[in-house]
Amino acid sequence: MNTDWADYWAKSRKSGVKHFIFKRGTALGLVMFTLLIVLPRVFLMIDKPGLPIWQFFMFMSLGYLLGWFLWVANERSYHKFNRQQSEREEDNS
């Protein structure tokens, strides 16, 4: 972890957890949905009639959950980095 990432995360966390999870979760859910459901249908690997509505909601929910885990992991890393920085500053004083 470096100071560039810590600066990025400090800016990202100001927008709030709901905004971060919605933005990242939506992106993750759409990527998974596209790769696993849409592309096979486009290239005729799967021949299923109808719209994959329940799959869409399933992947969006999974993306939201992954976004939340990403928030938690980034928060842990950010607080750990801040603790290490403050310990270094105390040692240098």
XYZ file of C-alpha atoms in Angstrom:
93
model
C 0.000 0.000 0.000
C 1.249 3.462 -0.801
C 0.263 7.046 -0.232
C -1.315 7.371 -3.691
C -3.796 4.633 -2.851
C -4.448 6.151 0.574
C -5.184 9.513 -1.061
C -7.506 7.838 -3.570
C -9.342 6.000 -0.811
C -9.615 9.120 1.340
C -11.404 10.829 -1.566
C -13.551 7.782 -2.343
C -14.726 7.310 1.219
C -15.904 10.937 1.408
C -18.670 10.087 -1.069
C -20.016 7.533 1.407
C -20.475 3.824 1.688
C -23.841 3.711 -0.111
C -22.519 5.596 -3.122
C -19.377 3.458 -3.313
C -21.226 0.163 -2.973
C -23.898 1.160 -5.474
C -21.334 2.365 -8.017
C -18.866 -0.507 -7.626
C -21.513 -3.154 -6.996
C -23.434 -2.128 -10.078
C -20.277 -2.248 -12.174
C -19.269 -5.667 -10.820
C -22.781 -7.049 -11.256
C -23.062 -5.797 -14.822
C -19.660 -7.210 -15.770
C -20.532 -10.632 -14.351
C -23.991 -10.589 -15.952
C -22.554 -9.627 -19.321
C -19.774 -12.211 -19.275
C -21.818 -15.106 -17.953
C -25.305 -14.505 -19.360
C -25.344 -11.997 -22.217
C -22.250 -12.994 -24.200
C -23.152 -16.707 -24.363
C -26.588 -15.732 -25.682
C -25.145 -13.297 -28.211
C -22.743 -15.866 -29.610
C -25.469 -18.541 -29.615
C -23.710 -20.757 -27.102
C -26.955 -20.955 -25.132
C -30.341 -21.126 -26.770
C -32.847 -20.093 -24.116
C -35.970 -18.120 -24.896
C -37.068 -15.219 -22.745
C -35.343 -12.499 -20.823
C -32.858 -13.412 -18.101
C -34.511 -11.145 -15.504
C -33.910 -13.228 -12.388
C -30.276 -13.747 -13.402
C -29.892 -9.988 -13.765
C -31.159 -9.391 -10.234
C -29.049 -12.240 -8.902
C -25.848 -10.808 -10.408
C -26.702 -7.280 -9.296
C -27.227 -8.553 -5.739
C -23.956 -10.455 -5.893
C -22.223 -7.342 -7.222
C -23.689 -5.277 -4.385
C -22.383 -7.824 -1.884
C -18.931 -7.828 -3.493
C -18.955 -4.013 -3.414
C -19.647 -4.138 0.315
C -16.774 -6.598 0.873
C -14.512 -4.322 -1.161
C -15.515 -1.357 1.028
C -14.740 -3.316 4.206
C -11.375 -4.513 2.869
C -10.399 -1.010 1.733
C -11.413 0.486 5.071
C -9.286 -2.051 6.939
C -6.313 -1.357 4.704
C -6.800 2.400 5.005
C -6.946 2.332 8.809
C -3.944 0.009 8.958
C -2.004 2.360 6.683
C -2.935 5.369 8.835
C -1.840 3.550 12.000
C 1.496 2.653 10.406
C 1.992 6.242 9.211
C 1.282 7.653 12.666
C 3.668 5.123 14.251
C 6.397 6.133 11.793
C 5.846 9.797 12.559
C 6.044 9.111 16.287
C 9.259 7.131 15.825
C 10.812 9.954 13.782
C 9.937 12.544 16.413
